[in-house]
Amino acid sequence: MSRLRPVQLPGPASRGGARGRAAEAPAPAGDGGWAAAVSEDDQLRLVARLYYLDGLGQSEVARFARVSQAKVSRLLALARERGIVRITVTDYEPRRRDLEEEIRARLGLAEVAVLKGGGSAEPADLRRAVGHFGAPVVDGWLAAHDVVALAGGRTIHELVHQLPEAGARGLTVVQAMGSVDSSASIYDAQEIGRVLVRRLGGTFLSLNTPAFIPEKRTRDALLELGQVRNVHEHLDRARVALVGLGTLANSVFVERGTLDAAMCADLKRAGAVGEVCGRFFDARGHECPTTWRDRVIGVTLGQLRRIPLVIAIVSGTDRTAAIEAAVRGGLIKALVIDEAGAAALLAGAPTPSPKKAKK
């Protein structure tokens, strides 16, 4: 059990006396005997004093107070419940405000949150830290009755699961991209969207199509379906979007077999440096002119540019070029990132102010 200090206890006893008696106290024969003669409040204070202030282990406390070790654990919990133990912890600041200001000034973003990674460079740990500490920040950026376009992704998954259970926000959450493949994943927008509306309250509009269609003609026919048109109409009304930024090197489409080697080669030749909601873009933030562009079902880059607050939720140091290009193209307006990723971003070349991009 971790011990946090300082701990305030009413009427502390002598530190040295407690330790001396602890060494001499006989082992308990049960929960009776001497302990039974002590009032419950005194017993709670004694056990709390020995454990929190004198630093005795639970087994030592049990011998001193002549109770079982299991009862010590129960008494410590009860002491906290009754306010006999009041634990105060100096607040941990998870945000790097200095880096936030520097990124905001450098990139001209509306909102930035740079979050400490907890000392680990492991990708899973970074995603967990960004999700845990980024959730209350993003929650503060969401207003009641917002229309929210939502992408999938591992870091977004972590963040959404850490949102407070408000339950009455009245959001309309809209799936921003079709499903990557037929196998359901907890990282897909469809699954994350359901969690989001459960936690904050609202309705979820799913896009029940694949994200990528092999033929443009079939893609165009699907776009004319009433359900798909309804989703796109809601995407046009979105005030907020929660998106991730990918690259060809770590694309979920490559990982799950949707994007083959020939398509990757085409996108490389077209200068792809990043991907958002299935749309690959070049260093200027313009969509790469390949056949892939005509086969994606999801929010368009033009729609993203018109959404007032597009929040990129990113972890790791390998997205610098994608972030810079997304800013140049006006694709994102806010950034949530870990401090290592932020440092890598600031170490890069200065990013020019966004220019009017193609729709």
GROMACS .gro file of N, CA and C in nm, residues 168-281:
model
  342
  168ALA      N    1  -2.513   1.399  -1.943
  168ALA     CA    2  -2.623   1.486  -1.985
  168ALA      C    3  -2.576   1.598  -2.076
  169ARG      N    4  -2.470   1.573  -2.153
  169ARG     CA    5  -2.414   1.678  -2.239
  169ARG      C    6  -2.497   1.697  -2.365
  170GLY      N    7  -2.570   1.594  -2.405
  170GLY     CA    8  -2.655   1.606  -2.523
  170GLY      C    9  -2.578   1.621  -2.652
  171LEU      N   10  -2.466   1.550  -2.665
  171LEU     CA   11  -2.385   1.559  -2.786
  171LEU      C   12  -2.447   1.480  -2.900
  172THR      N   13  -2.413   1.520  -3.021
  172THR     CA   14  -2.437   1.438  -3.139
  172THR      C   15  -2.300   1.397  -3.192
  173VAL      N   16  -2.266   1.271  -3.175
  173VAL     CA   17  -2.134   1.221  -3.215
  173VAL      C   18  -2.150   1.150  -3.349
  174VAL      N   19  -2.067   1.188  -3.446
  174VAL     CA   20  -2.080   1.140  -3.583
  174VAL      C   21  -1.953   1.066  -3.622
  175GLN      N   22  -1.967   0.943  -3.666
  175GLN     CA   23  -1.852   0.866  -3.713
  175GLN      C   24  -1.794   0.933  -3.838
  176ALA      N   25  -1.666   0.967  -3.833
  176ALA     CA   26  -1.606   1.047  -3.939
  176ALA      C   27  -1.548   0.966  -4.054
  177MET      N   28  -1.540   0.835  -4.039
  177MET     CA   29  -1.482   0.750  -4.142
  177MET      C   30  -1.545   0.613  -4.132
  178GLY      N   31  -1.562   0.546  -4.247
  178GLY     CA   32  -1.616   0.410  -4.246
  178GLY      C   33  -1.524   0.313  -4.173
  179SER      N   34  -1.567   0.189  -4.162
  179SER     CA   35  -1.489   0.088  -4.090
  179SER      C   36  -1.371   0.042  -4.175
  180VAL      N   37  -1.257   0.023  -4.109
  180VAL     CA   38  -1.135  -0.014  -4.182
  180VAL      C   39  -1.149  -0.151  -4.246
  181ASP      N   40  -1.207  -0.246  -4.173
  181ASP     CA   41  -1.232  -0.378  -4.231
  181ASP      C   42  -1.350  -0.440  -4.157
  182SER      N   43  -1.380  -0.565  -4.190
  182SER     CA   44  -1.499  -0.629  -4.134
  182SER      C   45  -1.482  -0.674  -3.990
  183SER      N   46  -1.360  -0.681  -3.942
  183SER     CA   47  -1.336  -0.725  -3.804
  183SER      C   48  -1.345  -0.605  -3.710
  184ALA      N   49  -1.432  -0.614  -3.611
  184ALA     CA   50  -1.450  -0.504  -3.516
  184ALA      C   51  -1.326  -0.488  -3.430
  185SER      N   52  -1.290  -0.363  -3.403
  185SER     CA   53  -1.176  -0.332  -3.317
  185SER      C   54  -1.219  -0.227  -3.215
  186ILE      N   55  -1.166  -0.238  -3.094
  186ILE     CA   56  -1.198  -0.139  -2.992
  186ILE      C   57  -1.142  -0.002  -3.027
  187TYR      N   58  -1.053   0.003  -3.126
  187TYR     CA   59  -0.993   0.130  -3.166
  187TYR      C   60  -1.068   0.197  -3.281
  188ASP      N   61  -1.171   0.134  -3.333
  188ASP     CA   62  -1.249   0.192  -3.443
  188ASP      C   63  -1.343   0.299  -3.389
  189ALA      N   64  -1.373   0.396  -3.476
  189ALA     CA   65  -1.460   0.507  -3.436
  189ALA      C   66  -1.597   0.458  -3.391
  190GLN      N   67  -1.646   0.351  -3.451
  190GLN     CA   68  -1.778   0.301  -3.415
  190GLN      C   69  -1.783   0.257  -3.269
  191GLU      N   70  -1.679   0.189  -3.224
  191GLU     CA   71  -1.674   0.144  -3.085
  191GLU      C   72  -1.647   0.261  -2.991
  192ILE      N   73  -1.554   0.349  -3.028
  192ILE     CA   74  -1.520   0.463  -2.942
  192ILE      C   75  -1.639   0.558  -2.930
  193GLY      N   76  -1.713   0.575  -3.039
  193GLY     CA   77  -1.828   0.665  -3.037
  193GLY      C   78  -1.933   0.622  -2.937
  194ARG      N   79  -1.957   0.494  -2.927
  194ARG     CA   80  -2.056   0.444  -2.832
  194ARG      C   81  -2.011   0.470  -2.687
  195VAL      N   82  -1.882   0.456  -2.664
  195VAL     CA   83  -1.829   0.487  -2.530
  195VAL      C   84  -1.845   0.636  -2.500
  196LEU      N   85  -1.816   0.720  -2.599
  196LEU     CA   86  -1.824   0.865  -2.580
  196LEU      C   87  -1.964   0.909  -2.540
  197VAL      N   88  -2.066   0.859  -2.610
  197VAL     CA   89  -2.202   0.903  -2.577
  197VAL      C   90  -2.250   0.841  -2.445
  198ARG      N   91  -2.198   0.724  -2.409
  198ARG     CA   92  -2.233   0.668  -2.278
  198ARG      C   93  -2.177   0.755  -2.165
  199ARG      N   94  -2.059   0.808  -2.185
  199ARG     CA   95  -1.994   0.884  -2.078
  199ARG      C   96  -2.047   1.027  -2.070
  200LEU      N   97  -2.063   1.092  -2.184
  200LEU     CA   98  -2.103   1.233  -2.182
  200LEU      C   99  -2.249   1.256  -2.213
  201GLY      N  100  -2.315   1.156  -2.269
  201GLY     CA  101  -2.456   1.170  -2.302
  201GLY      C  102  -2.477   1.223  -2.442
  202GLY      N  103  -2.574   1.166  -2.512
  202GLY     CA  104  -2.604   1.211  -2.647
  202GLY      C  105  -2.641   1.095  -2.737
  203THR      N  106  -2.630   1.119  -2.867
  203THR     CA  107  -2.662   1.017  -2.966
  203THR      C  108  -2.542   0.996  -3.057
  204PHE      N  109  -2.535   0.877  -3.114
  204PHE     CA  110  -2.423   0.842  -3.202
  204PHE      C  111  -2.476   0.805  -3.340
  205LEU      N  112  -2.421   0.870  -3.441
  205LEU     CA  113  -2.455   0.839  -3.580
  205LEU      C  114  -2.341   0.759  -3.640
  206SER      N  115  -2.367   0.633  -3.673
  206SER     CA  116  -2.262   0.548  -3.729
  206SER      C  117  -2.262   0.555  -3.881
  207LEU      N  118  -2.146   0.537  -3.938
  207LEU     CA  119  -2.129   0.533  -4.083
  207LEU      C  120  -2.110   0.386  -4.119
  208ASN      N  121  -2.217   0.321  -4.158
  208ASN     CA  122  -2.215   0.176  -4.177
  208ASN      C  123  -2.167   0.137  -4.317
  209THR      N  124  -2.046   0.178  -4.347
  209THR     CA  125  -1.984   0.144  -4.475
  209THR      C  126  -1.837   0.113  -4.450
  210PRO      N  127  -1.771   0.047  -4.544
  210PRO     CA  128  -1.625   0.036  -4.535
  210PRO      C  129  -1.561   0.174  -4.552
  211ALA      N  130  -1.442   0.190  -4.498
  211ALA     CA  131  -1.368   0.316  -4.517
  211ALA      C  132  -1.312   0.326  -4.658
  212PHE      N  133  -1.283   0.212  -4.718
  212PHE     CA  134  -1.221   0.210  -4.850
  212PHE      C  135  -1.298   0.115  -4.940
  213ILE      N  136  -1.335   0.164  -5.059
  213ILE     CA  137  -1.409   0.085  -5.158
  213ILE      C  138  -1.318   0.063  -5.279
  214PRO      N  139  -1.302  -0.061  -5.326
  214PRO     CA  140  -1.210  -0.088  -5.437
  214PRO      C  141  -1.240  -0.010  -5.564
  215GLU      N  142  -1.368   0.018  -5.592
  215GLU     CA  143  -1.403   0.086  -5.717
  215GLU      C  144  -1.471   0.219  -5.688
  216LYS      N  145  -1.433   0.322  -5.762
  216LYS     CA  146  -1.490   0.455  -5.744
  216LYS      C  147  -1.641   0.455  -5.771
  217ARG      N  148  -1.684   0.378  -5.872
  217ARG     CA  149  -1.826   0.376  -5.906
  217ARG      C  150  -1.909   0.325  -5.787
  218THR      N  151  -1.860   0.220  -5.722
  218THR     CA  152  -1.930   0.167  -5.605
  218THR      C  153  -1.928   0.268  -5.491
  219ARG      N  154  -1.813   0.333  -5.471
  219ARG     CA  155  -1.803   0.435  -5.366
  219ARG      C  156  -1.905   0.544  -5.388
  220ASP      N  157  -1.916   0.593  -5.514
  220ASP     CA  158  -2.009   0.702  -5.545
  220ASP      C  159  -2.154   0.660  -5.521
  221ALA      N  160  -2.185   0.534  -5.552
  221ALA     CA  161  -2.321   0.485  -5.529
  221ALA      C  162  -2.353   0.480  -5.380
  222LEU      N  163  -2.256   0.438  -5.299
  222LEU     CA  164  -2.277   0.434  -5.155
  222LEU      C  165  -2.296   0.574  -5.096
  223LEU      N  166  -2.226   0.671  -5.152
  223LEU     CA  167  -2.240   0.808  -5.103
  223LEU      C  168  -2.380   0.865  -5.124
  224GLU      N  169  -2.455   0.806  -5.216
  224GLU     CA  170  -2.591   0.853  -5.244
  224GLU      C  171  -2.695   0.788  -5.153
  225LEU      N  172  -2.655   0.688  -5.075
  225LEU     CA  173  -2.750   0.626  -4.983
  225LEU      C  174  -2.795   0.726  -4.877
  226GLY      N  175  -2.921   0.718  -4.838
  226GLY     CA  176  -2.976   0.813  -4.743
  226GLY      C  177  -2.902   0.818  -4.611
  227GLN      N  178  -2.865   0.700  -4.559
  227GLN     CA  179  -2.796   0.696  -4.430
  227GLN      C  180  -2.659   0.762  -4.439
  228VAL      N  181  -2.588   0.739  -4.550
  228VAL     CA  182  -2.455   0.798  -4.568
  228VAL      C  183  -2.468   0.949  -4.587
  229ARG      N  184  -2.567   0.993  -4.664
  229ARG     CA  185  -2.588   1.136  -4.683
  229ARG      C  186  -2.622   1.205  -4.552
  230ASN      N  187  -2.699   1.138  -4.467
  230ASN     CA  188  -2.735   1.195  -4.337
  230ASN      C  189  -2.611   1.216  -4.251
  231VAL      N  190  -2.520   1.118  -4.253
  231VAL     CA  191  -2.396   1.132  -4.177
  231VAL      C  192  -2.315   1.250  -4.229
  232HIS      N  193  -2.302   1.262  -4.362
  232HIS     CA  194  -2.224   1.372  -4.419
  232HIS      C  195  -2.288   1.508  -4.390
  233GLU      N  196  -2.420   1.513  -4.386
  233GLU     CA  197  -2.487   1.639  -4.352
  233GLU      C  198  -2.455   1.679  -4.208
  234HIS      N  199  -2.449   1.581  -4.119
  234HIS     CA  200  -2.412   1.611  -3.981
  234HIS      C  201  -2.265   1.649  -3.970
  235LEU      N  202  -2.180   1.588  -4.050
  235LEU     CA  203  -2.039   1.628  -4.051
  235LEU      C  204  -2.024   1.774  -4.093
  236ASP      N  205  -2.109   1.818  -4.184
  236ASP     CA  206  -2.107   1.959  -4.226
  236ASP      C  207  -2.145   2.052  -4.112
  237ARG      N  208  -2.219   2.001  -4.013
  237ARG     CA  209  -2.265   2.085  -3.902
  237ARG      C  210  -2.176   2.071  -3.777
  238ALA      N  211  -2.072   1.991  -3.785
  238ALA     CA  212  -1.988   1.966  -3.667
  238ALA      C  213  -1.918   2.094  -3.621
  239ARG      N  214  -1.912   2.113  -3.490
  239ARG     CA  215  -1.834   2.223  -3.432
  239ARG      C  216  -1.697   2.174  -3.386
  240VAL      N  217  -1.690   2.045  -3.350
  240VAL     CA  218  -1.567   1.986  -3.298
  240VAL      C  219  -1.539   1.856  -3.372
  241ALA      N  220  -1.412   1.826  -3.393
  241ALA     CA  221  -1.371   1.695  -3.444
  241ALA      C  222  -1.257   1.643  -3.358
  242LEU      N  223  -1.263   1.516  -3.323
  242LEU     CA  224  -1.154   1.448  -3.254
  242LEU      C  225  -1.090   1.352  -3.353
  243VAL      N  226  -0.965   1.380  -3.389
  243VAL     CA  227  -0.899   1.301  -3.493
  243VAL      C  228  -0.759   1.261  -3.447
  244GLY      N  229  -0.707   1.157  -3.510
  244GLY     CA  230  -0.567   1.122  -3.496
  244GLY      C  231  -0.495   1.161  -3.624
  245LEU      N  232  -0.363   1.157  -3.620
  245LEU     CA  233  -0.282   1.181  -3.739
  245LEU      C  234  -0.190   1.061  -3.758
  246GLY      N  235  -0.196   1.002  -3.876
  246GLY     CA  236  -0.112   0.888  -3.906
  246GLY      C  237  -0.010   0.921  -4.013
  247THR      N  238   0.071   0.824  -4.047
  247THR     CA  239   0.168   0.835  -4.156
  247THR      C  240   0.165   0.704  -4.234
  248LEU      N  241   0.230   0.703  -4.348
  248LEU     CA  242   0.239   0.578  -4.423
  248LEU      C  243   0.312   0.470  -4.344
  249ALA      N  244   0.410   0.512  -4.264
  249ALA     CA  245   0.491   0.415  -4.189
  249ALA      C  246   0.411   0.345  -4.080
  250ASN      N  247   0.308   0.412  -4.027
  250ASN     CA  248   0.232   0.349  -3.919
  250ASN      C  249   0.083   0.346  -3.949
  251SER      N  250   0.049   0.342  -4.077
  251SER     CA  251  -0.092   0.349  -4.117
  251SER      C  252  -0.170   0.226  -4.073
  252VAL      N  253  -0.289   0.251  -4.016
  252VAL     CA  254  -0.377   0.141  -3.980
  252VAL      C  255  -0.424   0.065  -4.104
  253PHE      N  256  -0.427   0.135  -4.219
  253PHE     CA  257  -0.468   0.070  -4.344
  253PHE      C  258  -0.364  -0.032  -4.390
  254VAL      N  259  -0.236  -0.002  -4.367
  254VAL     CA  260  -0.131  -0.099  -4.399
  254VAL      C  261  -0.136  -0.213  -4.298
  255GLU      N  262  -0.148  -0.178  -4.171
  255GLU     CA  263  -0.148  -0.277  -4.063
  255GLU      C  264  -0.258  -0.380  -4.080
  256ARG      N  265  -0.374  -0.336  -4.130
  256ARG     CA  266  -0.488  -0.426  -4.141
  256ARG      C  267  -0.514  -0.472  -4.284
  257GLY      N  268  -0.415  -0.449  -4.372
  257GLY     CA  269  -0.417  -0.509  -4.504
  257GLY      C  270  -0.502  -0.440  -4.609
  258THR      N  271  -0.553  -0.320  -4.580
  258THR     CA  272  -0.636  -0.249  -4.678
  258THR      C  273  -0.550  -0.178  -4.782
  259LEU      N  274  -0.437  -0.127  -4.739
  259LEU     CA  275  -0.347  -0.051  -4.827
  259LEU      C  276  -0.231  -0.142  -4.867
  260ASP      N  277  -0.223  -0.177  -4.996
  260ASP     CA  278  -0.119  -0.269  -5.040
  260ASP      C  279   0.007  -0.193  -5.083
  261ALA      N  280   0.110  -0.268  -5.121
  261ALA     CA  281   0.239  -0.209  -5.154
  261ALA      C  282   0.230  -0.114  -5.273
  262ALA      N  283   0.150  -0.149  -5.374
  262ALA     CA  284   0.138  -0.063  -5.492
  262ALA      C  285   0.073   0.071  -5.456
  263MET      N  286  -0.030   0.067  -5.373
  263MET     CA  287  -0.094   0.191  -5.330
  263MET      C  288   0.000   0.275  -5.246
  264CYS      N  289   0.076   0.210  -5.158
  264CYS     CA  290   0.174   0.282  -5.077
  264CYS      C  291   0.275   0.353  -5.166
  265ALA      N  292   0.320   0.284  -5.270
  265ALA     CA  293   0.417   0.344  -5.363
  265ALA      C  294   0.356   0.466  -5.433
  266ASP      N  295   0.229   0.456  -5.473
  266ASP     CA  296   0.162   0.569  -5.537
  266ASP      C  297   0.155   0.689  -5.442
  267LEU      N  298   0.121   0.663  -5.317
  267LEU     CA  299   0.109   0.771  -5.219
  267LEU      C  300   0.245   0.833  -5.189
  268LYS      N  301   0.350   0.751  -5.184
  268LYS     CA  302   0.485   0.805  -5.163
  268LYS      C  303   0.525   0.897  -5.277
  269ARG      N  304   0.496   0.854  -5.399
  269ARG     CA  305   0.529   0.937  -5.516
  269ARG      C  306   0.450   1.069  -5.514
  270ALA      N  307   0.331   1.064  -5.455
  270ALA     CA  308   0.248   1.185  -5.447
  270ALA      C  309   0.288   1.273  -5.329
  271GLY      N  310   0.389   1.230  -5.253
  271GLY     CA  311   0.440   1.314  -5.144
  271GLY      C  312   0.366   1.302  -5.013
  272ALA      N  313   0.299   1.190  -4.988
  272ALA     CA  314   0.222   1.174  -4.865
  272ALA      C  315   0.311   1.182  -4.741
  273VAL      N  316   0.275   1.270  -4.648
  273VAL     CA  317   0.347   1.280  -4.520
  273VAL      C  318   0.256   1.252  -4.401
  274GLY      N  319   0.126   1.250  -4.426
  274GLY     CA  320   0.033   1.229  -4.315
  274GLY      C  321  -0.101   1.178  -4.362
  275GLU      N  322  -0.182   1.135  -4.265
  275GLU     CA  323  -0.316   1.083  -4.295
  275GLU      C  324  -0.410   1.122  -4.183
  276VAL      N  325  -0.530   1.164  -4.219
  276VAL     CA  326  -0.633   1.194  -4.122
  276VAL      C  327  -0.766   1.140  -4.175
  277CYS      N  328  -0.830   1.057  -4.096
  277CYS     CA  329  -0.959   0.998  -4.134
  277CYS      C  330  -0.954   0.932  -4.272
  278GLY      N  331  -0.842   0.863  -4.300
  278GLY     CA  332  -0.829   0.792  -4.426
  278GLY      C  333  -0.784   0.876  -4.543
  279ARG      N  334  -0.765   1.007  -4.523
  279ARG     CA  335  -0.722   1.097  -4.630
  279ARG      C  336  -0.573   1.125  -4.616
  280PHE      N  337  -0.496   1.087  -4.718
  280PHE     CA  338  -0.352   1.113  -4.716
  280PHE      C  339  -0.324   1.250  -4.775
  281PHE      N  340  -0.235   1.324  -4.709
  281PHE     CA  341  -0.204   1.461  -4.754
  281PHE      C  342  -0.054   1.482  -4.763
   0.00000   0.00000   0.00000
